[in-house]
One Martini backbone bead per residue (centre of mass of N, CA, C, O) as a GRO file, in nm:
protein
  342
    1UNK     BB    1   7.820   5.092   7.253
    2UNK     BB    2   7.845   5.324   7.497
    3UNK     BB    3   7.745   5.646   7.518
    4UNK     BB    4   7.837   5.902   7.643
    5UNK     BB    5   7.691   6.196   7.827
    6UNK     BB    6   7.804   6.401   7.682
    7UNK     BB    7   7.683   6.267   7.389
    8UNK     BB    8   7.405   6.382   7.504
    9UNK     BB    9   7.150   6.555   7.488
   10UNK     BB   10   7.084   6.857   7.581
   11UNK     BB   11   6.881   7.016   7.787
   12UNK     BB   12   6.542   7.146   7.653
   13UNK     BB   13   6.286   7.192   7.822
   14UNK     BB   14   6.132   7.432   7.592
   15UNK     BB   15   6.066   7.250   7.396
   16UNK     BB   16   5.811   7.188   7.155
   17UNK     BB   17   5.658   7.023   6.964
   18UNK     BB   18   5.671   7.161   6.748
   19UNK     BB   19   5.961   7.206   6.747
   20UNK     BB   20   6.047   6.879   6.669
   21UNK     BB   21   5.864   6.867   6.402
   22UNK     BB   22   6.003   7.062   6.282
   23UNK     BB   23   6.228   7.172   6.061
   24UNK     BB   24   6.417   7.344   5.886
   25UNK     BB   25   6.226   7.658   5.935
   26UNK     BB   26   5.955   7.519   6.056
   27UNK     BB   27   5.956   7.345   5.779
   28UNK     BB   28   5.821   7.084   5.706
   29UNK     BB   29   6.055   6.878   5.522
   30UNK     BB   30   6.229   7.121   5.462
   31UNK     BB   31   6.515   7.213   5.207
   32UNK     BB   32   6.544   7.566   5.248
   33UNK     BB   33   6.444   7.675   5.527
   34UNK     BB   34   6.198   7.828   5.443
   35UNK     BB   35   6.130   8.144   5.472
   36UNK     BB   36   6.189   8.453   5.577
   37UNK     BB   37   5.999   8.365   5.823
   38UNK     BB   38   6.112   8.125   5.909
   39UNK     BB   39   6.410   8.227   5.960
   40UNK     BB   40   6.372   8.427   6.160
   41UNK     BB   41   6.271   8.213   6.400
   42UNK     BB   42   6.509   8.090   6.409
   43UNK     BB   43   6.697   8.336   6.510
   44UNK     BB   44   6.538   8.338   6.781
   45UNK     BB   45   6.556   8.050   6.891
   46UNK     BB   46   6.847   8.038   6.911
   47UNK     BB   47   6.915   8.277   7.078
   48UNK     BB   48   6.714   8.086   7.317
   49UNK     BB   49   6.838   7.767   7.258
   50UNK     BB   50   6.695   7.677   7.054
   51UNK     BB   51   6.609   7.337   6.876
   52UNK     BB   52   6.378   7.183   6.599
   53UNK     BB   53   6.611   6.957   6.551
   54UNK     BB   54   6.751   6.705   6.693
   55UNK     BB   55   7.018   6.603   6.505
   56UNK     BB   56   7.130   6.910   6.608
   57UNK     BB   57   7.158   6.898   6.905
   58UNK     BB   58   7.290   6.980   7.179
   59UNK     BB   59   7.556   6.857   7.354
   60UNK     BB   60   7.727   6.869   7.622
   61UNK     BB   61   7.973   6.873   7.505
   62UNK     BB   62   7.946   7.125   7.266
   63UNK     BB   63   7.905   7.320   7.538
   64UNK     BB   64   8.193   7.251   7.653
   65UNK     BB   65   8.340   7.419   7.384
   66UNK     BB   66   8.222   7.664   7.358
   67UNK     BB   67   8.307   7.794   7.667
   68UNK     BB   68   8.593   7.770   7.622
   69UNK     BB   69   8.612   7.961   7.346
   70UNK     BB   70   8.482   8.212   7.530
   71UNK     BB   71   8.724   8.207   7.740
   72UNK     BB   72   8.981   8.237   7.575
   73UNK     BB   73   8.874   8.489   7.387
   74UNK     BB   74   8.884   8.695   7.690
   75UNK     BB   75   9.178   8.636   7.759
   76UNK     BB   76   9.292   8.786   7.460
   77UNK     BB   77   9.240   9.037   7.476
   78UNK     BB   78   9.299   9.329   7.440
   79UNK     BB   79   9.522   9.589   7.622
   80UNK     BB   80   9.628   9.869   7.694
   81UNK     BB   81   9.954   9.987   7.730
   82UNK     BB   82  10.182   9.839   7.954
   83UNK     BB   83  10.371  10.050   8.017
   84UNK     BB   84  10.409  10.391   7.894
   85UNK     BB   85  10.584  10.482   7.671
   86UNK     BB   86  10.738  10.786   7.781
   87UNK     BB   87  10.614  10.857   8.075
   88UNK     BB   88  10.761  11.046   8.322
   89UNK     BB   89  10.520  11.029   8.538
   90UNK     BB   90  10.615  10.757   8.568
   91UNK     BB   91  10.644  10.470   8.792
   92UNK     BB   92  10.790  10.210   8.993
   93UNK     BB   93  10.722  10.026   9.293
   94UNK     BB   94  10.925   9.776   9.512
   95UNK     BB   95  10.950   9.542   9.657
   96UNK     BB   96  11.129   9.271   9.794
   97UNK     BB   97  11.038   9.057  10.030
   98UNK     BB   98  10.888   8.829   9.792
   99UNK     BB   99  10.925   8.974   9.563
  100UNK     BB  100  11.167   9.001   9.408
  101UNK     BB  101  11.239   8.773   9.614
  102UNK     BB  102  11.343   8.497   9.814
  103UNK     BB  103  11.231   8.618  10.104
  104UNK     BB  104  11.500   8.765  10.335
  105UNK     BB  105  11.753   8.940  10.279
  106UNK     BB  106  11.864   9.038  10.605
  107UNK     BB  107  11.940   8.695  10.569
  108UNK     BB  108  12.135   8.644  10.360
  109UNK     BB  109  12.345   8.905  10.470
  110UNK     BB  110  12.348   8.711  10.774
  111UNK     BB  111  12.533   8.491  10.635
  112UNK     BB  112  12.770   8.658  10.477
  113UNK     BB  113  12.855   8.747  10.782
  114UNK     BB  114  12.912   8.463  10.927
  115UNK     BB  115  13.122   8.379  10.706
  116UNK     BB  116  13.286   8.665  10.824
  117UNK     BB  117  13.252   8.615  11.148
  118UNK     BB  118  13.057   8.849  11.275
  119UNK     BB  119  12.904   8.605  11.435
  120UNK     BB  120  12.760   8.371  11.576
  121UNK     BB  121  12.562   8.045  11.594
  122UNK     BB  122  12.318   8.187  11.740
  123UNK     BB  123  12.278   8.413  11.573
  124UNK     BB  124  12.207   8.231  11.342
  125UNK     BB  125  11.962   8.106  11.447
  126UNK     BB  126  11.829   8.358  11.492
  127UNK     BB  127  11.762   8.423  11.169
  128UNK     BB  128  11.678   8.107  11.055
  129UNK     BB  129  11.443   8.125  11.208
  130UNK     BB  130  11.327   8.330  11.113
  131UNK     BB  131  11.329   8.266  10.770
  132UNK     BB  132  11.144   8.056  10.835
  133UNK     BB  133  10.892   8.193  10.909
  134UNK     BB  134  10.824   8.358  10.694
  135UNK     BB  135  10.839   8.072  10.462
  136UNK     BB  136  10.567   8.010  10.606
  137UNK     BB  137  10.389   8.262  10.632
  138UNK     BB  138  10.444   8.446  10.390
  139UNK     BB  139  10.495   8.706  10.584
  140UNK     BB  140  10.462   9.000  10.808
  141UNK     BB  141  10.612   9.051  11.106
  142UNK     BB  142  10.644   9.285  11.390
  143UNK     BB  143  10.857   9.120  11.572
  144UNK     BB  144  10.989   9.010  11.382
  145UNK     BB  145  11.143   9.251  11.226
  146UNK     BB  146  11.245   9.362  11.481
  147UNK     BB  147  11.445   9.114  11.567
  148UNK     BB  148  11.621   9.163  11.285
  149UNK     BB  149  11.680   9.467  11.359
  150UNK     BB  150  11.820   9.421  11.590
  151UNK     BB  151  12.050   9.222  11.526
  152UNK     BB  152  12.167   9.383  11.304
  153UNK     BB  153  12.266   9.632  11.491
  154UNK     BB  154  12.459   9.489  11.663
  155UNK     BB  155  12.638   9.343  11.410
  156UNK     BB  156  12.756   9.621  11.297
  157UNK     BB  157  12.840   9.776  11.544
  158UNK     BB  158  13.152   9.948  11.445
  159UNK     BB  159  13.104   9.963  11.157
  160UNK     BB  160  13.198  10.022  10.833
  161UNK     BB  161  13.019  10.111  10.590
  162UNK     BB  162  13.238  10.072  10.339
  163UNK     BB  163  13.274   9.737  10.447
  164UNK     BB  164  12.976   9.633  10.439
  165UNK     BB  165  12.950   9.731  10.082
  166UNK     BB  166  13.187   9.529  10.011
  167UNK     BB  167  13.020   9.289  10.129
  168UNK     BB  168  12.731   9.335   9.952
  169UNK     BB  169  12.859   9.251   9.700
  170UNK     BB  170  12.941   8.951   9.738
  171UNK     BB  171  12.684   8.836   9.877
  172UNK     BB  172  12.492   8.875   9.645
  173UNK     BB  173  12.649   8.638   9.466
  174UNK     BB  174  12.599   8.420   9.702
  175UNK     BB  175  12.281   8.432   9.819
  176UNK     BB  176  12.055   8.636   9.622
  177UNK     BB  177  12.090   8.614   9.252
  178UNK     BB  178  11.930   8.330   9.277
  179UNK     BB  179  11.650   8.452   9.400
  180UNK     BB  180  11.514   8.583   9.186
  181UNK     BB  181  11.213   8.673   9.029
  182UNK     BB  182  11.175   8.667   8.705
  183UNK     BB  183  10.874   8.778   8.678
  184UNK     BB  184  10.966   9.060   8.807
  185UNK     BB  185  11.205   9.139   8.675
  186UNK     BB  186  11.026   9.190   8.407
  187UNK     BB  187  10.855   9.429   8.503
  188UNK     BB  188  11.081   9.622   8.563
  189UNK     BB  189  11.188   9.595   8.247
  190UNK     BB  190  10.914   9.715   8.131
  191UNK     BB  191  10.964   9.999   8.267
  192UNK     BB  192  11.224  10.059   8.169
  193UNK     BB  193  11.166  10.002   7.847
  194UNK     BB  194  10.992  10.279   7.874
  195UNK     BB  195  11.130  10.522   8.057
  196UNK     BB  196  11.119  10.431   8.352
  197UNK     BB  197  11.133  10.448   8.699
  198UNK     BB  198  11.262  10.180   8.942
  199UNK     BB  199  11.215  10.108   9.292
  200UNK     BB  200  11.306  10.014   9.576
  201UNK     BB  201  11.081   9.917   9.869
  202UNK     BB  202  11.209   9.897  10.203
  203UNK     BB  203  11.355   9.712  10.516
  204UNK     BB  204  11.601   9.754  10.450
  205UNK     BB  205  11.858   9.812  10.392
  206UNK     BB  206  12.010  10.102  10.192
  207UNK     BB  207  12.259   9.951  10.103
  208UNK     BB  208  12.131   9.670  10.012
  209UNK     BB  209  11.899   9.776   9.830
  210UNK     BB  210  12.140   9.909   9.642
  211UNK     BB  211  12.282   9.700   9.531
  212UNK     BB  212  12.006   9.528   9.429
  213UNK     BB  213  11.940   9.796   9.216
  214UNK     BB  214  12.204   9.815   9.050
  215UNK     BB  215  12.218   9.485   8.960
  216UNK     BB  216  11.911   9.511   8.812
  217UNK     BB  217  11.919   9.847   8.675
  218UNK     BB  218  11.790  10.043   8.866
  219UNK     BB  219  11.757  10.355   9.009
  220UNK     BB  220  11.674  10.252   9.317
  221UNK     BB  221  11.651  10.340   9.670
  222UNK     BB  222  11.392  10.277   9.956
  223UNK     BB  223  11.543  10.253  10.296
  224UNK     BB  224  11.685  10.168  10.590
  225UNK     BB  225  11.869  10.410  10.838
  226UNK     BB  226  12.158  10.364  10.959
  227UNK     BB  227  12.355  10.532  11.203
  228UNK     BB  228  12.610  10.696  11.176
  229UNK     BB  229  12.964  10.848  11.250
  230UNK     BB  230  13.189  10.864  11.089
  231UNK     BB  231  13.165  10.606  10.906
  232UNK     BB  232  13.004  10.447  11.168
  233UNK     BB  233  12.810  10.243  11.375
  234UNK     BB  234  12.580  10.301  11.604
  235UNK     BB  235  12.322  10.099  11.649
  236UNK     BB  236  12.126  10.301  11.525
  237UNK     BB  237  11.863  10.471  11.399
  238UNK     BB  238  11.655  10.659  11.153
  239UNK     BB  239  11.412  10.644  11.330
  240UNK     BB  240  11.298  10.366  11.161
  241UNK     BB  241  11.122  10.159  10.937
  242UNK     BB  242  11.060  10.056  10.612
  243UNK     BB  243  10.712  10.017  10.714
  244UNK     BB  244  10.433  10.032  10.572
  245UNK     BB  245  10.317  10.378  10.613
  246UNK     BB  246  10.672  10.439  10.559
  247UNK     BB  247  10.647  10.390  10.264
  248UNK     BB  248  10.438  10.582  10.165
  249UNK     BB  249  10.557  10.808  10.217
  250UNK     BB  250  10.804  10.783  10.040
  251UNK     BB  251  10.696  10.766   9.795
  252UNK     BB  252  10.534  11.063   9.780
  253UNK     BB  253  10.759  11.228   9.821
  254UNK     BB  254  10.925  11.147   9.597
  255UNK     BB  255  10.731  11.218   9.377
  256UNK     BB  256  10.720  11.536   9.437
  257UNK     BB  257  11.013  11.555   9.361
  258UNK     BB  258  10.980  11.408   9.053
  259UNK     BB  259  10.677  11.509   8.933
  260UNK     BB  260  10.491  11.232   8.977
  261UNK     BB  261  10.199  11.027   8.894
  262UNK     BB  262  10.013  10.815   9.075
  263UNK     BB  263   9.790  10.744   8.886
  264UNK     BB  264  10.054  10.607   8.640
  265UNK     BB  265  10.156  10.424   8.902
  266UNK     BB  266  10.322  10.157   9.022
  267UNK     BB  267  10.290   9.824   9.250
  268UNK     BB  268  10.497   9.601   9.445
  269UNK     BB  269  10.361   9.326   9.640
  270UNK     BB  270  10.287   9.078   9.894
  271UNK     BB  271  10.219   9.255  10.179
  272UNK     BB  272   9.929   9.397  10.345
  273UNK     BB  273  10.175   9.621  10.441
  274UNK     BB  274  10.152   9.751  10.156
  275UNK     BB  275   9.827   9.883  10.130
  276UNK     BB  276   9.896  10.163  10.121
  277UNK     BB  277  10.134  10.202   9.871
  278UNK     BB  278   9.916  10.062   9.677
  279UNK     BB  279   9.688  10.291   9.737
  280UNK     BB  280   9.859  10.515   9.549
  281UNK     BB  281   9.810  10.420   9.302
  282UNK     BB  282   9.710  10.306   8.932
  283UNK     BB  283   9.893  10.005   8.960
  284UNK     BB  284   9.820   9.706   9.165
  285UNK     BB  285  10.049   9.477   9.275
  286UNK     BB  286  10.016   9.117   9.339
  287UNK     BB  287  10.323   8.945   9.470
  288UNK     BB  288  10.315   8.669   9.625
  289UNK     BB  289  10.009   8.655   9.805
  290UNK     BB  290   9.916   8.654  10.078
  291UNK     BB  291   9.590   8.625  10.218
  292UNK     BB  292   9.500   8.896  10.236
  293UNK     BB  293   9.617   9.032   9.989
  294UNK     BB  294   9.453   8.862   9.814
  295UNK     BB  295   9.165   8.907   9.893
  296UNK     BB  296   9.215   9.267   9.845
  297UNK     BB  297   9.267   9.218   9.539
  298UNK     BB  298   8.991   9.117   9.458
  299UNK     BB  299   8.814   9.323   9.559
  300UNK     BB  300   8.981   9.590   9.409
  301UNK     BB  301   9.061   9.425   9.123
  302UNK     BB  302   9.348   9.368   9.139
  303UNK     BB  303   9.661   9.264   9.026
  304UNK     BB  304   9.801   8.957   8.986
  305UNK     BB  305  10.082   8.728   9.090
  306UNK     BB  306  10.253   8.381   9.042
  307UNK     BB  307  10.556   8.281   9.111
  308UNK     BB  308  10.558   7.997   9.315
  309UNK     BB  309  10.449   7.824   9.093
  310UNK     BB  310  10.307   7.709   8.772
  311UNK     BB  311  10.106   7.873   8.760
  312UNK     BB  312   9.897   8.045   8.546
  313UNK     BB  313   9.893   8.366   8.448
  314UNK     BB  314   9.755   8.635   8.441
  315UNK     BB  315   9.646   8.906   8.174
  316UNK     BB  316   9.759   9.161   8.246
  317UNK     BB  317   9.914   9.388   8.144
  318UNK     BB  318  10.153   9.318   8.222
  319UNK     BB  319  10.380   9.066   8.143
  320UNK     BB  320  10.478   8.744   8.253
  321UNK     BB  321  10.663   8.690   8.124
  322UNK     BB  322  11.046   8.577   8.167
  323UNK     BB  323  11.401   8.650   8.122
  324UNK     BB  324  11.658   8.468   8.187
  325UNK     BB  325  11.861   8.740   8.176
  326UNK     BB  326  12.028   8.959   8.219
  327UNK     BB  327  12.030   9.288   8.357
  328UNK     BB  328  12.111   9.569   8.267
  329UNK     BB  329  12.334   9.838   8.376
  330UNK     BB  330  12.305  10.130   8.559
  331UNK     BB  331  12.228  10.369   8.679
  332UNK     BB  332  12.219  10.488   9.067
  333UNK     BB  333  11.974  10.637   9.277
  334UNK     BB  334  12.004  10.676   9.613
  335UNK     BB  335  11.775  10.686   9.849
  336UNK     BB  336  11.737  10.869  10.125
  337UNK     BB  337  11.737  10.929  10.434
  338UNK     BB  338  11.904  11.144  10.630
  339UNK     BB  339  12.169  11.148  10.797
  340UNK     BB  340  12.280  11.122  11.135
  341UNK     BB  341  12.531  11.361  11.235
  342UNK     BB  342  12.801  11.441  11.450
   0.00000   0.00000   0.00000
């Protein structure tokens, strides 16, 4: 039977024709390996992937078991523990859409909106269409982003904030919970687990951040601030959406206030639009990571996770295996710019 290629010989163009004819240690036909002058000569031999005599002589399969094992072993290196536990001045920030969540939350929120009649089957459409591109762009776009946040404001207008929050506890349970990267949420609790805070820094409503904060456990929420007026939405921001640019001064700000070390510090985003707040850290993670944001952590160094496949997560830091048991209620501070209240 014809034997594998695998199993022939690998090319070994540099053996002389000396080195064919000598037994082992140089010595032809020799039984104990020759010299210690021969024996040093076979491992300096060795060491240049010389072979002395055939019998021996590696074959491709043995050579592709050899770099298996070498691979492995690199694999499996142990690094420094991290997050360090007790570290009172390192925190972790994450985004939240499409990193802690599957989606764009503030569409999940405008389902739960429209099951309780908020608005038409029109505005459901225009709503979906967004969830859609998301979905299939896998980042964020920055005229999707304001048509979301424009629709989202127009149907709050004249409602009162408490019954907006106790309506964003329903939905949380109808459409969110069941969303979350339980792989996410393991690095979040890996964080709290070591006596760290861990916040979301998100472009979505703070109300509905907090709410997503508090059932996860986590510290706290900073989020996009519409303005209220007497406890009523007025269908206009506070300033702009908590996006891009303006997620990193919240982070920096933060962090001044908390007496944070930023060099200490985690940040987890999927889209390149938080590049500016990963770049703020001494620790930045992409989670779920648009094409741009890929590439930019491969230049960069930065550690990545996917847990949109199956695929094997690499081993850095913190551990990506995710249990998949309810995370513990905690206290939660939710931070926000100031509300204008006139």
């Amino acid at each position: 039977m014809a034997s594998s290629p695998l199993d022939q010989p690998a090319d070994r163009s540099d053996l002389s024709t000396g080195d064919r004819d000598a037994g082992p240690g140089g010595d032809p036909g020799g039984e104990d390996g020759g010299t210690a002058g021969s024996r040093t000569g076979l491992l300096a031999d060795l060491a240049r992937g010389r072979w002395r005599w055939p019998g021996q002589a590696p074959t491709r399969r043995s050579e592709l078991a050899g770099q298996a094992s070498a691979e492995a072993a690199g694999e499996t290196v142990a690094e420094p523990e991290f997050p360090v536990p007790g570290d009172v001045r390192a925190a972790a920030f994450f985004d939240l859409d499409n990193t802690v969540m599957q989606g764009a939350a503030l569409f999940h929120f405008g389902r739960g909106l429209y099951k309780r009649k908020f608005f038409s089957g029109r505005d459901l459409v225009r709503f979906a269409w967004q969830q859609a591109y998301f979905r299939m762009a896998g980042s964020e776009n920055a005229e999707h982003m304001r048509d979301a946040r424009d629709s989202a404001l127009s149907i709050v207008k004249g409602h009162k904030v408490a019954e907006l929050m106790a309506m964003g506890e329903e939905i949380y349970d109808e459409y969110m919970a069941g969303r979350i990267w339980r792989g996410t949420q393991a690095l979040a609790q890996a964080h709290l687990d070591a006596g760290q805070r861990v916040w979301l820094v998100t472009a979505a409503p703070v109300e509905t951040a907090t709410i997503i904060a508090r059932r996860l456990g986590l510290t706290g929420a900073l989020g996009t601030v519409a303005e209220s007026v007497n406890g009523i939405y007025t269908g206009r921001l506070v300033g702009e959406p908590l996006h891009g640019p303006a997620k990193a001064m919240a982070v920096r700000a933060l962090a001044e206030r908390q007496e944070l070390d930023l060099e200490r510090c985690a940040a987890y985003s999927d889209s390149a639009n938080d590049i500016p707040m990963l770049s703020l850290v001494g620790y930045p993670y992409a989670i779920n990571p648009d094409s741009a944001l890929r590439a930019h952590a491969r230049k960069q160094g930065w550690r990545v996770r996917d847990y949109r496949t199956g695929r094997k997560a690499v081993r850095i830091g913190v551990p990506a295996a995710a249990g998949a048991g309810a995370v513990a209620g905690g206290a939660v501070a939710a931070v926000a710019l100031r509300r204008r209240r006139r």
